Short mmCIF file of C-alpha atoms in Angstrom, two decimals:
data_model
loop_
_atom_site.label_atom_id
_atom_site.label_comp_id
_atom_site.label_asym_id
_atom_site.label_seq_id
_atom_site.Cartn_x
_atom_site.Cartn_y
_atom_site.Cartn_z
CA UNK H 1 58.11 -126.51 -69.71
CA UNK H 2 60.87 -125.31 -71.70
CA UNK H 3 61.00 -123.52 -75.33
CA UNK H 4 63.91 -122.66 -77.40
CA UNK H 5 64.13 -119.19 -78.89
CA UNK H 6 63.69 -120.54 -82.13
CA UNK H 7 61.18 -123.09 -81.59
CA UNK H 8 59.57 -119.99 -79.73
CA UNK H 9 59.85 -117.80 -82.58
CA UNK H 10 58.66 -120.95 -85.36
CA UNK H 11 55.35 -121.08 -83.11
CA UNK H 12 54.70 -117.58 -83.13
CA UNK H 13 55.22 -117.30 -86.72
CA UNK H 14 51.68 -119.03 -86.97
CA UNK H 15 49.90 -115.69 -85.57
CA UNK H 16 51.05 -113.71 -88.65
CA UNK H 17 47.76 -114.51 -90.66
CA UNK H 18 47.32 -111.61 -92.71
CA UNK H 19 49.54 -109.15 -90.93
CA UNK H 20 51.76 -111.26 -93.89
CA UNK H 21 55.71 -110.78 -92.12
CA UNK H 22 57.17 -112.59 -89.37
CA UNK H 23 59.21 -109.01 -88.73
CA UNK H 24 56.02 -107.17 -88.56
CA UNK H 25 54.90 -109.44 -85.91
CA UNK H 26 57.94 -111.05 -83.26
CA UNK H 27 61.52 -109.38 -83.68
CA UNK H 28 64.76 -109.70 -81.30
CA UNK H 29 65.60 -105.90 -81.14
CA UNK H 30 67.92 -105.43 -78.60
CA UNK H 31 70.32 -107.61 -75.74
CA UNK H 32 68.98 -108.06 -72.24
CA UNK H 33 68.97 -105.42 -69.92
CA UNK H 34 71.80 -104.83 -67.74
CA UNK H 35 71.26 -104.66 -63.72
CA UNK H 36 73.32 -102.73 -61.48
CA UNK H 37 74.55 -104.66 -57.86
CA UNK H 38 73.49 -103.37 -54.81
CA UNK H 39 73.67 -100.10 -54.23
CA UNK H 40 76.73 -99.71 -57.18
CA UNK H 41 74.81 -97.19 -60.23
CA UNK H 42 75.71 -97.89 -63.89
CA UNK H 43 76.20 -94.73 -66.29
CA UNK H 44 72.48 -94.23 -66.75
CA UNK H 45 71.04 -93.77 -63.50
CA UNK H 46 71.32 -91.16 -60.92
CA UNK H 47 74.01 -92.18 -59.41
CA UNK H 48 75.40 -94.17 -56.64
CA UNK H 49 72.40 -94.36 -53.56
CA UNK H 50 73.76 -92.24 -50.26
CA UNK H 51 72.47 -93.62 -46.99
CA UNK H 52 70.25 -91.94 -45.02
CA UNK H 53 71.00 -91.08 -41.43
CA UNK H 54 67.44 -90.81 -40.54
CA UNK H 55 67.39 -94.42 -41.57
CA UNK H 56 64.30 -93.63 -43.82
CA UNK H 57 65.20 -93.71 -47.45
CA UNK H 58 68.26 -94.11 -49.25
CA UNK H 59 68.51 -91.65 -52.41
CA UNK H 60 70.86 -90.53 -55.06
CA UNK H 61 73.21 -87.66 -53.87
CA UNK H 62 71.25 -84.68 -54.45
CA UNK H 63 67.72 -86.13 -53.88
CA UNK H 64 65.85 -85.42 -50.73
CA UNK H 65 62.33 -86.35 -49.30
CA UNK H 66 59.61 -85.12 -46.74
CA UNK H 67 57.54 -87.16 -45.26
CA UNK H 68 54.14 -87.09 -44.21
CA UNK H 69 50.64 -88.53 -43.32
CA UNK H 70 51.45 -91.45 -41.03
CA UNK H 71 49.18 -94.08 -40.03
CA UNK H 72 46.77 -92.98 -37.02
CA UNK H 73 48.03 -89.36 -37.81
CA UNK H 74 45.01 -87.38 -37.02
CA UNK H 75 43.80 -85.80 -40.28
CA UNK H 76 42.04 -82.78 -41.18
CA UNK H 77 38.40 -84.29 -40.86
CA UNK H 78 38.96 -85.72 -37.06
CA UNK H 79 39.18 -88.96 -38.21
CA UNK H 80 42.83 -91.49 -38.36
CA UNK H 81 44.93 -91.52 -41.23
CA UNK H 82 44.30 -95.47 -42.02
CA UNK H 83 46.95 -98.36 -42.92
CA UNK H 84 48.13 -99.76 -45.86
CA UNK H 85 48.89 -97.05 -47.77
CA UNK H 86 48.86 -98.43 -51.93
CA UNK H 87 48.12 -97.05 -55.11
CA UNK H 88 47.97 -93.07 -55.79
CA UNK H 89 48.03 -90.62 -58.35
CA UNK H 90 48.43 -86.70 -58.37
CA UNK H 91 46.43 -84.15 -59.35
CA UNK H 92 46.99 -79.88 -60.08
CA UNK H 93 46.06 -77.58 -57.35
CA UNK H 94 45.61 -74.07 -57.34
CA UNK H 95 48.40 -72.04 -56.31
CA UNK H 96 50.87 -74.72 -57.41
CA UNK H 97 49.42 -76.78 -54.69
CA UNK H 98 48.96 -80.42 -55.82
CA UNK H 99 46.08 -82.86 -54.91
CA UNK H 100 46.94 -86.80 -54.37
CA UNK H 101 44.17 -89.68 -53.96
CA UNK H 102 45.57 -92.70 -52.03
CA UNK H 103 44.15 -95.88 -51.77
CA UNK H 104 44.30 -98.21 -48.66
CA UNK H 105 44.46 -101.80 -48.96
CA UNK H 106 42.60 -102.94 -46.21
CA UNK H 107 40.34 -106.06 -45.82
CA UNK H 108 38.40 -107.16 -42.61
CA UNK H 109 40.69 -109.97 -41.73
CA UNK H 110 43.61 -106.91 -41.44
CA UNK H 111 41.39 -104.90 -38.96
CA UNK H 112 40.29 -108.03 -36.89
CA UNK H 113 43.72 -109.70 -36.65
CA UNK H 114 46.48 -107.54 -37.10
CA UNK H 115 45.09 -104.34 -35.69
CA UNK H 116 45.56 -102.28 -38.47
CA UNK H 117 43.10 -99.24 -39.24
CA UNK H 118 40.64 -99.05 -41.26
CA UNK H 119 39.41 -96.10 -42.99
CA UNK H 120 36.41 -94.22 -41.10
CA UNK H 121 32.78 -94.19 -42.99
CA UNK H 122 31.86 -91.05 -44.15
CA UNK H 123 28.46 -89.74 -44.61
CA UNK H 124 27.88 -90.04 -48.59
CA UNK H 125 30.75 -91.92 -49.58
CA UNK H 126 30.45 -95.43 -48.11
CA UNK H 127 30.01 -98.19 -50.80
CA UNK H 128 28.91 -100.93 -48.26
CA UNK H 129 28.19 -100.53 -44.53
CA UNK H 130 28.78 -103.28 -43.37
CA UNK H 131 32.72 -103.50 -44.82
CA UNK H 132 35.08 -101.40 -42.32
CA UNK H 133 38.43 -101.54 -43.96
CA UNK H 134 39.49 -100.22 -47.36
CA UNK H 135 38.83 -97.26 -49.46
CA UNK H 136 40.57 -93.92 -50.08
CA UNK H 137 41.82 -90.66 -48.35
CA UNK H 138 42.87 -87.68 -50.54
CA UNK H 139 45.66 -84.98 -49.76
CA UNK H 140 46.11 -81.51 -50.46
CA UNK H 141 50.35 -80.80 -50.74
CA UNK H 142 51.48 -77.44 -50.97
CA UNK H 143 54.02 -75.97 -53.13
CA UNK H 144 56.69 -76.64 -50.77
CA UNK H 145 56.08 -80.33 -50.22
CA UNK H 146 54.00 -79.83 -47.40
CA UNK H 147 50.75 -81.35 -46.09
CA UNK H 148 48.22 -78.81 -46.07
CA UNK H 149 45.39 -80.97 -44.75
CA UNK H 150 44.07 -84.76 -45.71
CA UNK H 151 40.86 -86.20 -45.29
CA UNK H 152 39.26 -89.81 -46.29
CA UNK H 153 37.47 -89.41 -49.58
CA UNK H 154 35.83 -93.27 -50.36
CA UNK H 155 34.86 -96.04 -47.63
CA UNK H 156 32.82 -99.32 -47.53
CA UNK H 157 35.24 -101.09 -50.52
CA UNK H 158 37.98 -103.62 -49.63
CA UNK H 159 41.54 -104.39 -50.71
CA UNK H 160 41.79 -100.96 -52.61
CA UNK H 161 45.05 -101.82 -54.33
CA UNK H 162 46.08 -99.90 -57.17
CA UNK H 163 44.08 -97.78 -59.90
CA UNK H 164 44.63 -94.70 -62.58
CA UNK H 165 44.22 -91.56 -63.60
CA UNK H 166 41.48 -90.84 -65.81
CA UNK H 167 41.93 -88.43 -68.77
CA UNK H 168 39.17 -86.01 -67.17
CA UNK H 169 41.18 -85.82 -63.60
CA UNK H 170 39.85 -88.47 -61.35
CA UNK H 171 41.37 -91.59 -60.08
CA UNK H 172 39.44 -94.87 -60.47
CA UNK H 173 40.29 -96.87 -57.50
CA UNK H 174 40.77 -100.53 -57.78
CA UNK H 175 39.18 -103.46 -55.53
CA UNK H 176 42.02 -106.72 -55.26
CA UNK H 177 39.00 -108.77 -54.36
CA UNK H 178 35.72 -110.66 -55.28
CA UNK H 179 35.00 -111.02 -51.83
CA UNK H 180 30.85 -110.73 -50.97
CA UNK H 181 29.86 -108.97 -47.34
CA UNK H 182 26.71 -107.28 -47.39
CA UNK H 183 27.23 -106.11 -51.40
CA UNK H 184 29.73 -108.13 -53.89
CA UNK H 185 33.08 -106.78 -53.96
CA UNK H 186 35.69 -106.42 -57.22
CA UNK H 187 34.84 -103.50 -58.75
CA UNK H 188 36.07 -99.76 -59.37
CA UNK H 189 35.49 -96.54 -57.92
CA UNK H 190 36.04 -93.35 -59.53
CA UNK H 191 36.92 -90.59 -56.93
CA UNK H 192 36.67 -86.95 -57.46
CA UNK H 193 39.51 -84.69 -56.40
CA UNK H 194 37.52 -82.27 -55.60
CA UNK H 195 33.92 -83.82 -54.62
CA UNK H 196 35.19 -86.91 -53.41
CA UNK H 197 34.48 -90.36 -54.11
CA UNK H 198 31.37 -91.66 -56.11
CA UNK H 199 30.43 -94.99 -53.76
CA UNK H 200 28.52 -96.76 -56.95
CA UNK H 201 30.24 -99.56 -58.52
CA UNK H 202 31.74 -99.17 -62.43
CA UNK H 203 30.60 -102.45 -62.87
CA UNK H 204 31.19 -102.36 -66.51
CA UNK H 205 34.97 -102.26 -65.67
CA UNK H 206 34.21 -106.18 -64.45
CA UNK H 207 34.01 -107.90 -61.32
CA UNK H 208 37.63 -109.70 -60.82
CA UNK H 209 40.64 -108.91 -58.71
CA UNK H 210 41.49 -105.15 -60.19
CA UNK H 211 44.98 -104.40 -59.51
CA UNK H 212 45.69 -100.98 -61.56
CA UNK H 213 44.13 -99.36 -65.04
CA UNK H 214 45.37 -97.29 -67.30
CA UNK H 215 43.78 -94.95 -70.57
CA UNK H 216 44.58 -94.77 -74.51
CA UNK H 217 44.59 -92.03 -76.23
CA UNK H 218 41.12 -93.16 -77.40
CA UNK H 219 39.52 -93.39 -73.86
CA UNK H 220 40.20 -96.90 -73.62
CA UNK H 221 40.63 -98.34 -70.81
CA UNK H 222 43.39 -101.26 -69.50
CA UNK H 223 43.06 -103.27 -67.06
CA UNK H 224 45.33 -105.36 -64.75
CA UNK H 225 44.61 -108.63 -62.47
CA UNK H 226 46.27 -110.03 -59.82
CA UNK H 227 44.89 -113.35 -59.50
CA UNK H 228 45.47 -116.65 -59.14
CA UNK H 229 43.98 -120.62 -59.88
CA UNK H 230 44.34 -119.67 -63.21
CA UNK H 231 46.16 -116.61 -63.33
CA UNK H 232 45.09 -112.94 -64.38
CA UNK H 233 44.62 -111.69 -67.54
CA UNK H 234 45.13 -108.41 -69.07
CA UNK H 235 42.14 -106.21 -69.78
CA UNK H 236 40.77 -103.29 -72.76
CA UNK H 237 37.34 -101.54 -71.66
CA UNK H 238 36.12 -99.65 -75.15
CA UNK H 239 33.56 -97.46 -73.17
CA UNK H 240 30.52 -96.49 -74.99
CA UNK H 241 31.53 -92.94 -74.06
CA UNK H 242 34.77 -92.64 -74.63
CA UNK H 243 36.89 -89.66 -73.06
CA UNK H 244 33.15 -88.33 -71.62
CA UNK H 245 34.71 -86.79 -68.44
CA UNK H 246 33.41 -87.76 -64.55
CA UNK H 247 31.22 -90.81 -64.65
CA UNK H 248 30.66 -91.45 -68.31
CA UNK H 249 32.40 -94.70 -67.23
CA UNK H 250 28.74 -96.22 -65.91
CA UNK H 251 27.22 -95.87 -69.47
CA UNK H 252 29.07 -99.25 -70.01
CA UNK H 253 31.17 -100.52 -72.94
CA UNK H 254 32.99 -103.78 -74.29
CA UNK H 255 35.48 -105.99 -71.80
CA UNK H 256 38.10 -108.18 -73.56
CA UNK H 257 41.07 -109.93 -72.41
CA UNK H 258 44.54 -110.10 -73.98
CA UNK H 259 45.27 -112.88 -76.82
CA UNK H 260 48.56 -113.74 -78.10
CA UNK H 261 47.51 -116.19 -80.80
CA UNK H 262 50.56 -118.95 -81.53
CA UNK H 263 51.53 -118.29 -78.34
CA UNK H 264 49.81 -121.41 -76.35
CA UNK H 265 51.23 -120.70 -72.73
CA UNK H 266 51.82 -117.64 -70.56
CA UNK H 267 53.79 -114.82 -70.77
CA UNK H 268 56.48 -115.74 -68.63
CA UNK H 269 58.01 -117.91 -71.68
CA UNK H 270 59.09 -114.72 -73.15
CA UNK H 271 62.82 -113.74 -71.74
CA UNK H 272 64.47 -111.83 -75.01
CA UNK H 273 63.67 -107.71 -73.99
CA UNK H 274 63.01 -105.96 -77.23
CA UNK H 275 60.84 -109.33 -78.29
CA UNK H 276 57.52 -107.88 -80.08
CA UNK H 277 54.39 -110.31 -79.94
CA UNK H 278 51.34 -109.66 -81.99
CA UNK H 279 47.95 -108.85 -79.50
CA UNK H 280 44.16 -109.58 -80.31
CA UNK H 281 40.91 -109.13 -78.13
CA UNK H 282 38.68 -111.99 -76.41
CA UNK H 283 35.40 -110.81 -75.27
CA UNK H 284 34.21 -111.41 -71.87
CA UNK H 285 30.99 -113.37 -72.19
CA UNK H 286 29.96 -112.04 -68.84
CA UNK H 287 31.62 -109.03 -66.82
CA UNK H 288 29.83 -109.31 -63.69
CA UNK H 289 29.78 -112.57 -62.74
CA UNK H 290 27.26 -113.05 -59.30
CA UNK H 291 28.92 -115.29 -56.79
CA UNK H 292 29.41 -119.02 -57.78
CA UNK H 293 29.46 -118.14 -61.03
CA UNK H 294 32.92 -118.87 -63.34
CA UNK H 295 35.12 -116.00 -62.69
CA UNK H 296 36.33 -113.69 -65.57
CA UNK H 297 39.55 -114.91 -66.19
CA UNK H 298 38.33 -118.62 -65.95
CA UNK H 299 35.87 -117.29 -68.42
CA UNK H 300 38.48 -115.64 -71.07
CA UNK H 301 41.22 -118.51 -70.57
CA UNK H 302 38.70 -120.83 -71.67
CA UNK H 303 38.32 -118.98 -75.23
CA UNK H 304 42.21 -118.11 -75.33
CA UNK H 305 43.70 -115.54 -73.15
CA UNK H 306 46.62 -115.30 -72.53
CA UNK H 307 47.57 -116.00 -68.47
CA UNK H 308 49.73 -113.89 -67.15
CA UNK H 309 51.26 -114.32 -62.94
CA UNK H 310 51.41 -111.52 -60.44
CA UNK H 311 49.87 -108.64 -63.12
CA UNK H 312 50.39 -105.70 -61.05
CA UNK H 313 50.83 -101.90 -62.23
CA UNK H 314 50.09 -100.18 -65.61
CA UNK H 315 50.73 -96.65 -66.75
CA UNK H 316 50.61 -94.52 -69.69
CA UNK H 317 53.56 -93.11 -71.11
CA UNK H 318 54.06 -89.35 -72.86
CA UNK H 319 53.91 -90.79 -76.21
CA UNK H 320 50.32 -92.95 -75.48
CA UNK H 321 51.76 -96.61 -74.96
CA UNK H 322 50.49 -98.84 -71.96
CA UNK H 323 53.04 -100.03 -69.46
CA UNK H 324 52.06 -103.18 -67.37
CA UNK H 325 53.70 -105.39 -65.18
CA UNK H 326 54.24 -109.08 -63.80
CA UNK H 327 56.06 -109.61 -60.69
CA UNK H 328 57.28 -112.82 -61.45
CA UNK H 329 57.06 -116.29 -62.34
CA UNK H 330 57.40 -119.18 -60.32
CA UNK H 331 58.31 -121.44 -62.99
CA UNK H 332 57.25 -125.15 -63.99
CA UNK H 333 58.36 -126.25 -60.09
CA UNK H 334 57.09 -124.21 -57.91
CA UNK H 335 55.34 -126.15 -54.68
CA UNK H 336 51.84 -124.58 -55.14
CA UNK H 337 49.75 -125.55 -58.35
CA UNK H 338 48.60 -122.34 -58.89
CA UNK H 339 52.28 -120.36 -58.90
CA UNK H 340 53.56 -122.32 -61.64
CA UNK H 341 54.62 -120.75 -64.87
CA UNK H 342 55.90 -121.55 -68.24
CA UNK H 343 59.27 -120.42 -67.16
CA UNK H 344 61.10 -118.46 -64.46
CA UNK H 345 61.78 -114.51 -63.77
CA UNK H 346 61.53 -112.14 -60.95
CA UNK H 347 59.43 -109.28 -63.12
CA UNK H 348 58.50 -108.91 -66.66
CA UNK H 349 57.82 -105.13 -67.81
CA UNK H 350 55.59 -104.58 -70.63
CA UNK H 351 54.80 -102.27 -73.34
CA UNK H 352 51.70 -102.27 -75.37
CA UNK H 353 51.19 -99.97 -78.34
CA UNK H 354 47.52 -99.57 -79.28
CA UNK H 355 48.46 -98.58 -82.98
CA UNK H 356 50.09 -101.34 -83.73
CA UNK H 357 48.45 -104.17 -81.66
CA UNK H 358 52.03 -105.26 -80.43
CA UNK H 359 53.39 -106.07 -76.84
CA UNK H 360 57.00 -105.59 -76.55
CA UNK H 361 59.63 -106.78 -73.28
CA UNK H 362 60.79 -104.04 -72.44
CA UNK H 363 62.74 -105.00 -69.66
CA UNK H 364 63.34 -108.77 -67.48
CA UNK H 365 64.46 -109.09 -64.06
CA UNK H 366 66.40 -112.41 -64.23
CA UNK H 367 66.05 -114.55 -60.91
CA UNK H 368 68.37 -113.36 -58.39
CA UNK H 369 68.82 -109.62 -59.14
CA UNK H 370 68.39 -107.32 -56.09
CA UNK H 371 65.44 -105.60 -57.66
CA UNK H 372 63.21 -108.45 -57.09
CA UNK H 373 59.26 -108.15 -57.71
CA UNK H 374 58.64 -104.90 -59.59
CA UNK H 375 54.34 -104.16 -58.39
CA UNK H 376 53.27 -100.80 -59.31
CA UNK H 377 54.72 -98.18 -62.07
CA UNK H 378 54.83 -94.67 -63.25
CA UNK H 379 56.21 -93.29 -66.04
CA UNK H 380 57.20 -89.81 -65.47
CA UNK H 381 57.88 -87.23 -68.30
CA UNK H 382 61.65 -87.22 -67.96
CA UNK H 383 62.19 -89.97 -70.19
CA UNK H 384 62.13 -93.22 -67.70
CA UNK H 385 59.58 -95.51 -65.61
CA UNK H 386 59.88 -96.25 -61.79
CA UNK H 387 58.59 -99.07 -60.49
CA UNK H 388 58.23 -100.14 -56.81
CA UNK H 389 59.46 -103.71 -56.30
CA UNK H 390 57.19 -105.57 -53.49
CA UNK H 391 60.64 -108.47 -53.12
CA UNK H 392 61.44 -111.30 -51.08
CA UNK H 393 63.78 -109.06 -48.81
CA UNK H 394 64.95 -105.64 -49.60
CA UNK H 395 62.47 -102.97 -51.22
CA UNK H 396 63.24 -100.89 -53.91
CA UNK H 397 62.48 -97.76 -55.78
CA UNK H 398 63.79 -98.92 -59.65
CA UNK H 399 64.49 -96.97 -62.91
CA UNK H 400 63.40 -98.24 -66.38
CA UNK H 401 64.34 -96.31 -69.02
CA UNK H 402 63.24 -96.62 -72.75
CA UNK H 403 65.96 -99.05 -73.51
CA UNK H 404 65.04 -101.17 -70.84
CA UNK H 405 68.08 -100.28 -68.62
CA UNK H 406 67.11 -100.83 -65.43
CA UNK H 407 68.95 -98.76 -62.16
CA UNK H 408 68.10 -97.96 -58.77
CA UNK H 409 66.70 -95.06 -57.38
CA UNK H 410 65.17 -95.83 -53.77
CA UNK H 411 66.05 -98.14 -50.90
CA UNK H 412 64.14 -98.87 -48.21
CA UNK H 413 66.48 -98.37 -45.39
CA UNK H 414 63.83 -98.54 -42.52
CA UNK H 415 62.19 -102.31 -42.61
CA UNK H 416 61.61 -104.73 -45.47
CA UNK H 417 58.17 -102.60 -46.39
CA UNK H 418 57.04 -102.26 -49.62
CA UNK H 419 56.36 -99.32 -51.90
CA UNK H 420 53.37 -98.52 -53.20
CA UNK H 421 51.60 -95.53 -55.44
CA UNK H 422 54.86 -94.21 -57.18
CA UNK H 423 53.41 -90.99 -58.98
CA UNK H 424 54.91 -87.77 -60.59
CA UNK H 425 53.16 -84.31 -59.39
CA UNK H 426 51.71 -82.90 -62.64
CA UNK H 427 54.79 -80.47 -63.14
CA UNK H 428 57.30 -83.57 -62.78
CA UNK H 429 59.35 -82.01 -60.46
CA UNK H 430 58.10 -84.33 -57.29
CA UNK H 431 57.55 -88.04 -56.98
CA UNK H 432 55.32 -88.85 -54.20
CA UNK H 433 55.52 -92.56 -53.23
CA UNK H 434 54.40 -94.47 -50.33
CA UNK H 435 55.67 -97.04 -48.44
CA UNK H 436 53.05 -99.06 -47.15
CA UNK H 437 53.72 -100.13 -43.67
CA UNK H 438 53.05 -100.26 -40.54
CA UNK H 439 54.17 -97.72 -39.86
CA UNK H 440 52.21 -95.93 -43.52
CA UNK H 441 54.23 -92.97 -44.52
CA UNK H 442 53.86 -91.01 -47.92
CA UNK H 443 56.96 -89.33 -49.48
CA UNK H 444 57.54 -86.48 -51.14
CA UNK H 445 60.61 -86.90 -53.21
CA UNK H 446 62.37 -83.95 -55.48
CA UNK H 447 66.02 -83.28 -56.86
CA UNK H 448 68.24 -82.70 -60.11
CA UNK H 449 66.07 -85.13 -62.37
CA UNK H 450 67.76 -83.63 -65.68
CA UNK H 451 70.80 -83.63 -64.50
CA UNK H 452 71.37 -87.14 -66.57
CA UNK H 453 68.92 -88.06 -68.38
CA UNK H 454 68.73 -91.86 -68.28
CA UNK H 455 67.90 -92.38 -72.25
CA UNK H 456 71.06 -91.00 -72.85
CA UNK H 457 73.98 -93.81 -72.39
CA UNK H 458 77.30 -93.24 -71.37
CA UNK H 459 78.53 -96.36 -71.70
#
């Protein structure tokens, strides 16, 4: 399928309906964003990357890491540090220290046939027995960037891929799966920092393939899905409870999926960064679909959401909008059914702004840049975004700044490994990261990250 730009921008002009200006809606506000060539640094990154002798992780000069919590590691509570190290998020500490909740994306099939290790059951925190594989360990880093002790903090889940922050200082891990073993799978967690992780389903949240959530300023709630035969679909929860600190999540709310009305395809179609496109809300008829039942995306598509491929990471940015991300699309040929796409790129990131009910492109990754596959995202509070691409070949830690330049930061220079978890300590001076493995490390990653700020061009 192919769409001009203008016969694009003539069928969106039909979702204006009383918002009453095709300006207020869809606008072309900037050129596509440059990419830098491998390893070479335009004017607003960091800098050129320097190799690393250790053969670890390639950085800009004046950048270092440390390392820490390997796979099968022994941890603090006697048991092994697991595999698959994913999403993650940081937390304050006393004493400067800093607290980070890691997920593990771990499914039985891993354990049985590749060996990998799952995380141990602990005694009030396992979701369902009979499921030996995913769930979430939680570190305590010390000022200096050193592990002070780990332990595992959720167990019994599967495929814990990404997640959030809450407002109230928990992290709401995310199941990638809809799986059934002895309980149905595809729900969210919310883990404690300090108490641990709560092993009762949010079911509210939905039952689909959770990849990451973010908040609004409001307490609400976004939701990603990485999902496919039709593809995901972005989420809003409106809690009944909104902001009402540990738990308040189970009191239940509303579930809709993302509209773009005019639109009539999926999001890949869109390839002009800067492009705004006018949002609405589709309720989900029925969050927690039992097994057998029409899924909630095949459920929402039906009534008009919009499909979007590969919907990975989302994050909240200092000034309250809602980052999200699609890894790519396959475009109208791809060989499988279910990968093909209105049109083609290697990552789409995303900006929603929940005052205005507009998504905005704030940066494409045209088919055949190195930074292939952008997955999860932070945005930090120095002005810029970094995403970890999950690629065909080489791995990469990228910049996005405001303007939707896009630079390198991070190179894996060990294997062809993704990262995973990107997330700033809550000072901003340290951005842990993982990469997920074998063999799982986490980094700890800290250097001059004024020294040029990357919304301010030097062109």
């Amino acid at each position: 399928m192919s769409v001009s730009r203008r016969s694009f921008l003539i069928a969106g002009a039909t979702a204006v309906g009383a918002v009453g200006s095709l300006g207020g809606v869809i606008a072309a506000a900037r050129p596509a964003a440059r990419f830098a060539g491998d390893g070479e640094c335009p004017a607003y990154g960091f800098g050129k990357l320097v190799k690393d002798p250790d053969g670890l992780l390639d950085l800009p000069r004046g950048f270092q890491y440390r390392v820490f919590s390997e796979e099968n590691t022994r941890m603090s509570d006697g048991n092994p540090v697991p595999s698959s190290h994913d999403g993650m998020a940081a937390f304050p500490a006393p004493g400067g220290r800093t607290i980070l909740i890691r997920n593990h994306e771990l499914n039985p099939e891993d354990i049985a046939e590749d060996g990998l290790t799952p995380v141990a059951h602990v005694a009030g925190a396992i979701y369902d027995p009979e499921a030996r594989a995913g769930g979430t360990t939680t570190l305590l880093v010390g000022p200096d960037r050193r592990l002070v002790g780990h332990r595992v903090s959720l167990a019994g889940t599967l495929d814990n891929c990404a997640g959030g922050p809450s407002p109230w200082g928990t992290w709401l891990s995310c199941e990638e799966t809809v799986d059934t073993i002895s309980k149905p799978h595809g729900y969210v967690f919310e883990v404690d920092p300090a108490l641990g992780g709560n092993p009762v389903p949010i079911t509210a949240l939905g039952r689909f393939e959770h990849e990451a959530l973010s908040f609004d300023r409001r307490g609400n709630v976004y939701l990603t899905e990485d999902a496919g035969g039709p593809h995901g679909c972005f989420y809003r929860f409106i809690p009944n409870r909104p902001l009402g600190g540990r738990g308040s999540l189970h009191a239940g709310g509303r579930l809709s999926a993302l509209a773009v009305p005019g639109l009539g395809t999926d999001l890949s179609i869109v390839q002009t960064p800067g492009m705004l496109l006018y949002a609405t809300w589709i309720d989900v008829p029925d969050p927690n679909p039992a097994d057998g039942e029409p899924s909630v995306r095949e459920q929402v598509i039906a009534l008009g959401a919009v499909p979007i491929q590969k919907l990975e990471g989302t994050w909240t940015d200092r000034d309250g909008y809602i980052w999200f991300v699609s890894s790519r699309g396959d475009g109208p040929d791809a060989d499988d059914e279910e990968d093909r796409s209105a049109a083609v790129h290697s990552g789409q990131i995303w900006r929603y702004d929940p005052g205005n009910e507009t998504i905005e492109l704030v940066a494409l990754f045209p088919k055949g840049t190195p930074y292939d596959g952008p997955d999860n995202i932070t945005v930090g509070p120095h002005g810029f975004a970094i995403a970890c691409t999950d690629g065909e070949d080489a791995q990469w830690l990228v910049g996005i700044n405001e303007e939707g330049r896009v630079f390198p930061f991070g190179f894996n220079a060990l294997d062809d490994g993704e990262f995973a978890g990107a997330t700033f300590s809550p000072d901003g001076l340290t951005l842990f990261v993982n990469l997920q493995g074998p063999p799982g490390l986490t980094f700890a990653i800290w250097g001059p990250w004024r020294s040029r700020p990357p919304g301010n061009l030097v062109l």
